[in-house]
């Protein structure tokens, strides 16, 4: 989420700035990268129930994805809307 905001990437609103209260940083993580991510927390899973676009198995809140070297090249797809 921070990388998207800092580089004016369209499609991620991140209204709460990453404090896990808005769900406007919803992304669909490319399936190749799903095994590399830490599991979503209970709070993230709860917030994912309220995303504006279709929730899919690969849905995550991008503010909850800490970037690591293992995620170099991470590909995410934008939902059709964030709010
Ligand atoms: S930026 Fe608000 S929940 Fe991710």
Coordinates of C-alpha atoms in Angstrom, one line a residue, residues 48-74:
X48 CA -12.3 -8.0 4.1
X49 CA -15.9 -8.8 4.6
X50 CA -16.7 -5.2 3.9
X51 CA -14.7 -4.5 0.7
X52 CA -16.6 -2.6 -2.0
X53 CA -15.7 -5.0 -4.9
X54 CA -16.1 -8.7 -5.1
X55 CA -14.1 -10.5 -2.4
X56 CA -12.0 -13.4 -3.8
X57 CA -9.8 -16.1 -2.3
X58 CA -6.8 -14.0 -3.2
X59 CA -8.2 -10.8 -1.7
X60 CA -5.9 -9.0 0.8
X61 CA -5.6 -5.5 2.2
X62 CA -2.4 -4.2 0.8
X63 CA -1.6 -2.3 3.9
X64 CA -1.2 -5.6 5.7
X65 CA 1.4 -7.0 3.4
X66 CA 4.9 -6.2 4.7
X67 CA 7.3 -6.1 1.9
X68 CA 10.3 -8.4 2.1
X69 CA 13.0 -9.5 -0.4
X70 CA 11.0 -12.6 -1.0
X71 CA 8.2 -10.5 -2.4
X72 CA 10.3 -8.8 -5.0
X73 CA 8.2 -8.6 -8.2
X74 CA 4.9 -9.0 -6.2

